[in-house]
């Protein structure tokens, strides 16, 4: 499983000082979910085209927070309980004795390795503005 760490987002750190910890955590959760969705969409575009099962089976989801870590995962559904059973994804990604690999996961990870920080900042500000509008409505006595 590939992991990426976002470093050097100084403007975001400064902005977090202006919001409560609860608001900051909410903003970060929504932001990481949006970033994972962007990576997921790119991975879907890179996936080999079949009848559409593989592309529809690529999902993203925010994982439970552990301490100060907020995580999101991109996964491919497979197995008996999966609505879209893309059990064959690893043969496409890595190949088999009868088939050459057609990688789509690793190229996506490599393409996003340098772009995650920029996408995080791009997704952060709309979420921050949304949270501040929510705070203003709450302070004005509106829902």
Tab-separated table of N, CA and C in Angstrom:
chain	number	residue	atom	x	y	z
A	1	UNK	N	0.840	-1.170	0.000
A	1	UNK	CA	0.000	0.000	0.000
A	1	UNK	C	0.885	1.234	0.000
A	2	UNK	N	0.603	2.167	-0.846
A	2	UNK	CA	1.387	3.397	-0.940
A	2	UNK	C	0.874	4.411	0.066
A	3	UNK	N	1.788	5.103	0.708
A	3	UNK	CA	1.420	6.149	1.653
A	3	UNK	C	2.125	7.420	1.255
A	4	UNK	N	1.434	8.537	1.468
A	4	UNK	CA	2.016	9.832	1.171
A	4	UNK	C	1.878	10.711	2.400
A	5	UNK	N	2.871	11.533	2.641
A	5	UNK	CA	2.846	12.445	3.767
A	5	UNK	C	2.957	13.859	3.220
A	6	UNK	N	2.129	14.740	3.762
A	6	UNK	CA	2.117	16.117	3.290
A	6	UNK	C	2.945	16.957	4.255
A	7	UNK	N	3.976	17.567	3.738
A	7	UNK	CA	4.861	18.392	4.545
A	7	UNK	C	4.907	19.810	3.985
A	8	UNK	N	5.180	20.784	4.858
A	8	UNK	CA	5.435	22.135	4.396
A	8	UNK	C	4.217	22.931	3.997
A	9	UNK	N	3.084	22.630	4.538
A	9	UNK	CA	1.892	23.397	4.223
A	9	UNK	C	1.763	24.481	5.296
A	10	UNK	N	2.634	25.485	5.198
A	10	UNK	CA	2.733	26.517	6.232
A	10	UNK	C	1.490	27.395	6.320
A	11	UNK	N	0.904	27.760	5.191
A	11	UNK	CA	-0.284	28.614	5.208
A	11	UNK	C	-1.442	27.912	5.904
A	12	UNK	N	-1.561	26.622	5.690
A	12	UNK	CA	-2.614	25.848	6.339
A	12	UNK	C	-2.386	25.811	7.847
A	13	UNK	N	-1.151	25.633	8.255
A	13	UNK	CA	-0.825	25.603	9.676
A	13	UNK	C	-1.175	26.930	10.345
A	14	UNK	N	-0.862	28.024	9.690
A	14	UNK	CA	-1.197	29.350	10.232
A	14	UNK	C	-2.705	29.535	10.334
A	15	UNK	N	-3.432	29.058	9.346
A	15	UNK	CA	-4.882	29.195	9.338
A	15	UNK	C	-5.513	28.378	10.456
A	16	UNK	N	-4.936	27.230	10.745
A	16	UNK	CA	-5.479	26.382	11.810
A	16	UNK	C	-5.443	27.067	13.167
A	17	UNK	N	-4.547	28.026	13.341
A	17	UNK	CA	-4.468	28.752	14.604
A	17	UNK	C	-5.687	29.647	14.819
A	18	UNK	N	-6.429	29.952	13.742
A	18	UNK	CA	-7.590	30.825	13.825
A	18	UNK	C	-8.886	30.071	14.101
A	19	UNK	N	-8.866	28.770	14.039
A	19	UNK	CA	-10.080	27.977	14.229
A	19	UNK	C	-9.925	27.079	15.452
A	20	UNK	N	-11.060	26.622	15.956
A	20	UNK	CA	-11.017	25.716	17.095
A	20	UNK	C	-10.509	24.349	16.641
A	21	UNK	N	-10.034	23.530	17.577
A	21	UNK	CA	-9.549	22.198	17.185
A	21	UNK	C	-10.621	21.360	16.491
A	22	UNK	N	-11.852	21.484	16.950
A	22	UNK	CA	-12.943	20.718	16.343
A	22	UNK	C	-13.185	21.172	14.899
A	23	UNK	N	-13.190	22.480	14.684
A	23	UNK	CA	-13.386	22.998	13.330
A	23	UNK	C	-12.216	22.599	12.423
A	24	UNK	N	-11.006	22.701	12.950
A	24	UNK	CA	-9.826	22.331	12.173
A	24	UNK	C	-9.838	20.879	11.770
A	25	UNK	N	-10.257	20.022	12.687
A	25	UNK	CA	-10.315	18.592	12.379
A	25	UNK	C	-11.372	18.307	11.312
A	26	UNK	N	-12.502	19.012	11.394
A	26	UNK	CA	-13.547	18.851	10.389
A	26	UNK	C	-13.080	19.294	9.007
A	27	UNK	N	-12.376	20.421	8.966
A	27	UNK	CA	-11.836	20.917	7.697
A	27	UNK	C	-10.841	19.905	7.131
A	28	UNK	N	-9.955	19.414	7.975
A	28	UNK	CA	-8.939	18.448	7.520
A	28	UNK	C	-9.589	17.155	7.028
A	29	UNK	N	-10.631	16.696	7.724
A	29	UNK	CA	-11.320	15.474	7.290
A	29	UNK	C	-11.938	15.641	5.908
A	30	UNK	N	-12.654	16.737	5.727
A	30	UNK	CA	-13.289	16.960	4.427
A	30	UNK	C	-12.239	17.139	3.328
A	31	UNK	N	-11.153	17.812	3.665
A	31	UNK	CA	-10.101	18.048	2.670
A	31	UNK	C	-9.446	16.744	2.242
A	32	UNK	N	-9.090	15.898	3.188
A	32	UNK	CA	-8.421	14.644	2.833
A	32	UNK	C	-9.357	13.741	2.028
A	33	UNK	N	-10.654	13.822	2.316
A	33	UNK	CA	-11.628	13.055	1.543
A	33	UNK	C	-11.671	13.539	0.100
A	34	UNK	N	-11.621	14.857	-0.094
A	34	UNK	CA	-11.626	15.431	-1.449
A	34	UNK	C	-10.340	15.083	-2.205
A	35	UNK	N	-9.213	15.122	-1.522
A	35	UNK	CA	-7.941	14.779	-2.167
A	35	UNK	C	-7.964	13.312	-2.596
A	36	UNK	N	-8.437	12.432	-1.717
A	36	UNK	CA	-8.522	11.010	-2.064
A	36	UNK	C	-9.457	10.795	-3.249
A	37	UNK	N	-10.543	11.557	-3.314
A	37	UNK	CA	-11.469	11.436	-4.446
A	37	UNK	C	-10.793	11.875	-5.741
A	38	UNK	N	-9.953	12.889	-5.683
A	38	UNK	CA	-9.231	13.335	-6.883
A	38	UNK	C	-8.264	12.257	-7.373
A	39	UNK	N	-7.537	11.647	-6.440
A	39	UNK	CA	-6.611	10.570	-6.803
A	39	UNK	C	-7.394	9.378	-7.352
A	40	UNK	N	-8.509	9.063	-6.710
A	40	UNK	CA	-9.363	7.956	-7.174
A	40	UNK	C	-9.838	8.189	-8.606
A	41	UNK	N	-10.276	9.413	-8.896
A	41	UNK	CA	-10.754	9.720	-10.247
A	41	UNK	C	-9.637	9.560	-11.282
A	42	UNK	N	-8.425	9.972	-10.919
A	42	UNK	CA	-7.295	9.806	-11.821
A	42	UNK	C	-6.986	8.320	-12.027
A	43	UNK	N	-7.051	7.545	-10.958
A	43	UNK	CA	-6.789	6.111	-11.061
A	43	UNK	C	-7.841	5.444	-11.948
A	44	UNK	N	-9.082	5.877	-11.829
A	44	UNK	CA	-10.138	5.328	-12.686
A	44	UNK	C	-9.847	5.611	-14.159
A	45	UNK	N	-9.345	6.803	-14.445
A	45	UNK	CA	-9.020	7.154	-15.827
A	45	UNK	C	-7.874	6.310	-16.368
A	46	UNK	N	-6.924	5.954	-15.514
A	46	UNK	CA	-5.762	5.173	-15.938
A	46	UNK	C	-6.046	3.674	-16.008
A	47	UNK	N	-7.124	3.227	-15.369
A	47	UNK	CA	-7.438	1.796	-15.338
A	47	UNK	C	-7.767	1.302	-16.740
A	48	UNK	N	-7.316	0.081	-17.082
A	48	UNK	CA	-7.662	-0.477	-18.388
A	48	UNK	C	-9.181	-0.558	-18.530
A	49	UNK	N	-9.645	-0.264	-19.714
A	49	UNK	CA	-11.086	-0.233	-19.943
A	49	UNK	C	-11.603	-1.629	-20.265
A	50	UNK	N	-12.510	-2.079	-19.448
A	50	UNK	CA	-13.210	-3.334	-19.738
A	50	UNK	C	-14.690	-2.960	-19.841
A	51	UNK	N	-15.566	-3.755	-19.336
A	51	UNK	CA	-16.975	-3.400	-19.393
A	51	UNK	C	-17.339	-2.347	-18.342
A	52	UNK	N	-16.365	-1.851	-17.617
A	52	UNK	CA	-16.589	-0.783	-16.643
A	52	UNK	C	-16.544	-1.248	-15.202
A	53	UNK	N	-16.434	-2.549	-14.987
A	53	UNK	CA	-16.441	-3.078	-13.626
A	53	UNK	C	-15.247	-2.590	-12.826
A	54	UNK	N	-14.056	-2.639	-13.392
A	54	UNK	CA	-12.855	-2.233	-12.667
A	54	UNK	C	-12.920	-0.756	-12.296
A	55	UNK	N	-13.280	0.078	-13.241
A	55	UNK	CA	-13.336	1.513	-12.963
A	55	UNK	C	-14.362	1.831	-11.888
A	56	UNK	N	-15.490	1.155	-11.910
A	56	UNK	CA	-16.520	1.388	-10.898
A	56	UNK	C	-16.131	0.788	-9.554
A	57	UNK	N	-15.239	-0.195	-9.562
A	57	UNK	CA	-14.826	-0.849	-8.322
A	57	UNK	C	-13.764	-0.052	-7.565
A	58	UNK	N	-13.175	0.946	-8.184
A	58	UNK	CA	-12.171	1.775	-7.504
A	58	UNK	C	-12.913	2.796	-6.653
A	59	UNK	N	-12.718	2.721	-5.359
A	59	UNK	CA	-13.450	3.555	-4.403
A	59	UNK	C	-12.469	4.308	-3.510
A	60	UNK	N	-12.968	5.366	-2.894
A	60	UNK	CA	-12.174	6.067	-1.884
A	60	UNK	C	-13.051	6.258	-0.656
A	61	UNK	N	-12.402	6.268	0.506
A	61	UNK	CA	-13.139	6.398	1.753
A	61	UNK	C	-12.198	6.943	2.814
A	62	UNK	N	-12.745	7.791	3.662
A	62	UNK	CA	-11.965	8.286	4.787
A	62	UNK	C	-11.973	7.216	5.868
A	63	UNK	N	-10.810	6.932	6.402
A	63	UNK	CA	-10.679	5.926	7.455
A	63	UNK	C	-10.863	6.587	8.809
A	64	UNK	N	-11.021	5.774	9.811
A	64	UNK	CA	-11.141	6.298	11.167
A	64	UNK	C	-9.856	6.995	11.570
A	65	UNK	N	-10.013	8.076	12.314
A	65	UNK	CA	-8.856	8.819	12.809
A	65	UNK	C	-8.267	8.103	14.004
A	66	UNK	N	-6.953	8.099	14.067
A	66	UNK	CA	-6.250	7.544	15.219
A	66	UNK	C	-5.347	8.637	15.758
A	67	UNK	N	-5.730	9.207	16.890
A	67	UNK	CA	-4.949	10.303	17.446
A	67	UNK	C	-5.062	11.519	16.556
A	68	UNK	N	-3.948	12.061	16.150
A	68	UNK	CA	-3.961	13.258	15.312
A	68	UNK	C	-3.861	12.934	13.821
A	69	UNK	N	-3.879	11.656	13.468
A	69	UNK	CA	-3.777	11.256	12.060
A	69	UNK	C	-5.162	11.175	11.437
A	70	UNK	N	-5.293	11.772	10.273
A	70	UNK	CA	-6.524	11.669	9.498
A	70	UNK	C	-6.139	10.949	8.212
A	71	UNK	N	-6.840	9.868	7.917
A	71	UNK	CA	-6.458	9.023	6.793
A	71	UNK	C	-7.606	8.846	5.813
A	72	UNK	N	-7.252	8.655	4.582
A	72	UNK	CA	-8.206	8.271	3.549
A	72	UNK	C	-7.562	7.166	2.736
A	73	UNK	N	-8.375	6.267	2.244
A	73	UNK	CA	-7.854	5.127	1.490
A	73	UNK	C	-8.537	5.044	0.133
A	74	UNK	N	-7.798	4.543	-0.815
A	74	UNK	CA	-8.337	4.241	-2.137
A	74	UNK	C	-8.186	2.732	-2.279
A	75	UNK	N	-9.262	2.064	-2.602
A	75	UNK	CA	-9.234	0.607	-2.652
A	75	UNK	C	-10.065	0.109	-3.823
A	76	UNK	N	-9.906	-1.167	-4.130
A	76	UNK	CA	-10.657	-1.801	-5.204
A	76	UNK	C	-11.509	-2.890	-4.578
A	77	UNK	N	-12.815	-2.791	-4.793
A	77	UNK	CA	-13.716	-3.775	-4.192
A	77	UNK	C	-13.593	-5.106	-4.925
A	78	UNK	N	-13.627	-6.175	-4.146
A	78	UNK	CA	-13.585	-7.521	-4.712
A	78	UNK	C	-14.112	-8.490	-3.672
A	79	UNK	N	-14.485	-9.654	-4.111
A	79	UNK	CA	-14.981	-10.678	-3.204
A	79	UNK	C	-16.475	-10.897	-3.342
A	80	UNK	N	-16.996	-11.813	-2.550
A	80	UNK	CA	-18.400	-12.210	-2.652
A	80	UNK	C	-19.370	-11.071	-2.333
A	81	UNK	N	-19.022	-10.234	-1.379
A	81	UNK	CA	-19.936	-9.174	-0.945
A	81	UNK	C	-19.826	-7.893	-1.772
A	82	UNK	N	-18.896	-7.836	-2.663
A	82	UNK	CA	-18.672	-6.616	-3.442
A	82	UNK	C	-19.746	-6.458	-4.515
A	83	UNK	N	-20.270	-5.242	-4.630
A	83	UNK	CA	-21.228	-4.953	-5.693
A	83	UNK	C	-20.531	-5.038	-7.040
A	84	UNK	N	-19.326	-4.495	-7.114
A	84	UNK	CA	-18.487	-4.572	-8.312
A	84	UNK	C	-17.295	-5.448	-7.970
A	85	UNK	N	-17.281	-6.669	-8.434
A	85	UNK	CA	-16.227	-7.623	-8.092
A	85	UNK	C	-15.095	-7.545	-9.111
A	86	UNK	N	-14.063	-6.787	-8.767
A	86	UNK	CA	-12.900	-6.640	-9.653
A	86	UNK	C	-11.744	-7.465	-9.099
A	87	UNK	N	-11.993	-8.757	-8.909
A	87	UNK	CA	-11.002	-9.666	-8.324
A	87	UNK	C	-9.721	-9.740	-9.163
A	88	UNK	N	-9.797	-9.373	-10.415
A	88	UNK	CA	-8.704	-9.546	-11.364
A	88	UNK	C	-7.750	-8.358	-11.417
A	89	UNK	N	-7.954	-7.357	-10.558
A	89	UNK	CA	-7.158	-6.130	-10.655
A	89	UNK	C	-5.671	-6.405	-10.526
A	90	UNK	N	-5.272	-7.329	-9.651
A	90	UNK	CA	-3.839	-7.572	-9.444
A	90	UNK	C	-3.191	-8.234	-10.659
A	91	UNK	N	-3.950	-9.001	-11.442
A	91	UNK	CA	-3.394	-9.566	-12.667
A	91	UNK	C	-3.146	-8.471	-13.694
A	92	UNK	N	-4.058	-7.499	-13.736
A	92	UNK	CA	-3.852	-6.371	-14.648
A	92	UNK	C	-2.653	-5.535	-14.208
A	93	UNK	N	-2.552	-5.271	-12.923
A	93	UNK	CA	-1.483	-4.405	-12.405
A	93	UNK	C	-0.112	-5.066	-12.528
A	94	UNK	N	-0.013	-6.350	-12.177
A	94	UNK	CA	1.283	-7.019	-12.112
A	94	UNK	C	1.512	-8.055	-13.209
A	95	UNK	N	0.472	-8.412	-13.946
A	95	UNK	CA	0.609	-9.413	-14.993
A	95	UNK	C	0.526	-10.826	-14.435
A	96	UNK	N	0.606	-11.781	-15.320
A	96	UNK	CA	0.614	-13.188	-14.924
A	96	UNK	C	1.550	-13.929	-15.877
A	97	UNK	N	1.592	-15.223	-15.762
A	97	UNK	CA	2.466	-15.989	-16.648
A	97	UNK	C	1.987	-15.926	-18.102
A	98	UNK	N	0.701	-15.647	-18.296
A	98	UNK	CA	0.135	-15.588	-19.645
A	98	UNK	C	-0.157	-14.166	-20.132
A	99	UNK	N	0.053	-13.182	-19.261
A	99	UNK	CA	-0.382	-11.836	-19.605
A	99	UNK	C	0.630	-10.797	-19.140
A	100	UNK	N	0.901	-9.848	-19.994
A	100	UNK	CA	1.795	-8.748	-19.613
A	100	UNK	C	1.069	-7.791	-18.682
A	101	UNK	N	1.802	-7.154	-17.783
A	101	UNK	CA	1.142	-6.210	-16.874
A	101	UNK	C	0.663	-4.951	-17.602
A	102	UNK	N	-0.448	-4.422	-17.123
A	102	UNK	CA	-0.989	-3.142	-17.591
A	102	UNK	C	-1.187	-2.277	-16.349
A	103	UNK	N	-0.095	-1.783	-15.775
A	103	UNK	CA	-0.199	-1.088	-14.497
A	103	UNK	C	-1.026	0.195	-14.587
A	104	UNK	N	-1.817	0.427	-13.553
A	104	UNK	CA	-2.580	1.654	-13.443
A	104	UNK	C	-2.500	2.242	-12.034
A	105	UNK	N	-2.194	1.431	-11.050
A	105	UNK	CA	-2.086	1.932	-9.673
A	105	UNK	C	-0.751	2.633	-9.469
A	106	UNK	N	0.337	1.951	-9.785
A	106	UNK	CA	1.671	2.533	-9.570
A	106	UNK	C	1.888	3.815	-10.377
A	107	UNK	N	1.476	3.887	-11.640
A	107	UNK	CA	1.628	5.156	-12.355
A	107	UNK	C	0.827	6.300	-11.718
A	108	UNK	N	-0.333	5.967	-11.167
A	108	UNK	CA	-1.131	6.992	-10.490
A	108	UNK	C	-0.410	7.491	-9.249
A	109	UNK	N	0.132	6.566	-8.471
A	109	UNK	CA	0.872	6.950	-7.256
A	109	UNK	C	2.066	7.819	-7.619
A	110	UNK	N	2.805	7.421	-8.635
A	110	UNK	CA	3.974	8.200	-9.057
A	110	UNK	C	3.577	9.580	-9.573
A	111	UNK	N	2.479	9.648	-10.304
A	111	UNK	CA	2.031	10.940	-10.839
A	111	UNK	C	1.593	11.884	-9.727
A	112	UNK	N	0.984	11.338	-8.688
A	112	UNK	CA	0.468	12.174	-7.604
A	112	UNK	C	1.496	12.453	-6.520
A	113	UNK	N	2.610	11.770	-6.526
A	113	UNK	CA	3.596	11.925	-5.452
A	113	UNK	C	3.986	13.385	-5.230
A	114	UNK	N	4.190	14.135	-6.270
A	114	UNK	CA	4.562	15.539	-6.125
A	114	UNK	C	3.386	16.501	-6.143
A	115	UNK	N	2.192	15.997	-6.452
A	115	UNK	CA	1.031	16.854	-6.614
A	115	UNK	C	0.102	16.902	-5.403
A	116	UNK	N	0.287	16.016	-4.458
A	116	UNK	CA	-0.650	15.906	-3.338
A	116	UNK	C	-0.692	17.188	-2.515
A	117	UNK	N	0.456	17.777	-2.269
A	117	UNK	CA	0.494	18.993	-1.460
A	117	UNK	C	-0.275	20.130	-2.133
A	118	UNK	N	-0.104	20.288	-3.423
A	118	UNK	CA	-0.820	21.335	-4.158
A	118	UNK	C	-2.327	21.056	-4.161
A	119	UNK	N	-2.702	19.815	-4.337
A	119	UNK	CA	-4.129	19.452	-4.322
A	119	UNK	C	-4.716	19.671	-2.935
A	120	UNK	N	-3.934	19.353	-1.905
A	120	UNK	CA	-4.379	19.581	-0.529
A	120	UNK	C	-4.683	21.066	-0.323
A	121	UNK	N	-3.773	21.932	-0.742
A	121	UNK	CA	-3.977	23.378	-0.589
A	121	UNK	C	-5.165	23.848	-1.424
A	122	UNK	N	-5.315	23.303	-2.619
A	122	UNK	CA	-6.426	23.685	-3.497
A	122	UNK	C	-7.766	23.283	-2.878
A	123	UNK	N	-7.815	22.132	-2.243
A	123	UNK	CA	-9.051	21.653	-1.622
A	123	UNK	C	-9.277	22.261	-0.234
A	124	UNK	N	-8.210	22.678	0.427
A	124	UNK	CA	-8.296	23.201	1.794
A	124	UNK	C	-9.115	24.476	1.866
A	125	UNK	N	-8.823	25.433	0.991
A	125	UNK	CA	-9.433	26.757	1.115
A	125	UNK	C	-10.942	26.740	0.944
A	126	UNK	N	-11.512	26.015	-0.010
A	126	UNK	CA	-12.983	25.958	-0.053
A	126	UNK	C	-13.586	25.353	1.217
A	127	UNK	N	-12.910	24.361	1.780
A	127	UNK	CA	-13.412	23.753	3.013
A	127	UNK	C	-13.304	24.725	4.190
A	128	UNK	N	-12.232	25.494	4.210
A	128	UNK	CA	-12.047	26.506	5.259
A	128	UNK	C	-13.149	27.557	5.157
A	129	UNK	N	-13.401	28.052	3.947
A	129	UNK	CA	-14.446	29.055	3.757
A	129	UNK	C	-15.816	28.507	4.140
A	130	UNK	N	-16.071	27.266	3.829
A	130	UNK	CA	-17.330	26.612	4.190
A	130	UNK	C	-17.491	26.565	5.714
A	131	UNK	N	-16.410	26.224	6.396
A	131	UNK	CA	-16.448	26.142	7.860
A	131	UNK	C	-16.647	27.519	8.483
A	132	UNK	N	-16.007	28.540	7.903
A	132	UNK	CA	-16.159	29.899	8.434
A	132	UNK	C	-17.579	30.423	8.195
A	133	UNK	N	-18.185	30.081	7.073
A	133	UNK	CA	-19.576	30.468	6.812
A	133	UNK	C	-20.506	29.773	7.795
A	134	UNK	N	-20.203	28.529	8.096
A	134	UNK	CA	-20.986	27.766	9.078
A	134	UNK	C	-20.868	28.417	10.462
A	135	UNK	N	-19.651	28.832	10.814
A	135	UNK	CA	-19.429	29.497	12.096
A	135	UNK	C	-20.209	30.813	12.156
A	136	UNK	N	-20.187	31.585	11.075
A	136	UNK	CA	-20.898	32.871	11.036
A	136	UNK	C	-22.406	32.665	11.178
A	137	UNK	N	-22.954	31.644	10.514
A	137	UNK	CA	-24.387	31.356	10.647
A	137	UNK	C	-24.731	30.971	12.071
A	138	UNK	N	-23.865	30.177	12.672
A	138	UNK	CA	-24.096	29.716	14.038
A	138	UNK	C	-24.063	30.904	15.020
A	139	UNK	N	-23.120	31.808	14.832
A	139	UNK	CA	-22.997	32.973	15.707
A	139	UNK	C	-24.143	33.960	15.506
A	140	UNK	N	-24.717	33.977	14.298
A	140	UNK	CA	-25.849	34.859	14.014
A	140	UNK	C	-27.173	34.263	14.494
A	141	UNK	N	-27.125	33.023	14.973
A	141	UNK	CA	-28.314	32.368	15.480
A	141	UNK	C	-29.093	31.625	14.411
A	142	UNK	N	-28.531	31.495	13.241
A	142	UNK	CA	-29.172	30.749	12.150
A	142	UNK	C	-28.607	29.341	12.105
A	143	UNK	N	-29.292	28.454	11.435
A	143	UNK	CA	-28.772	27.098	11.293
A	143	UNK	C	-28.058	26.970	10.044
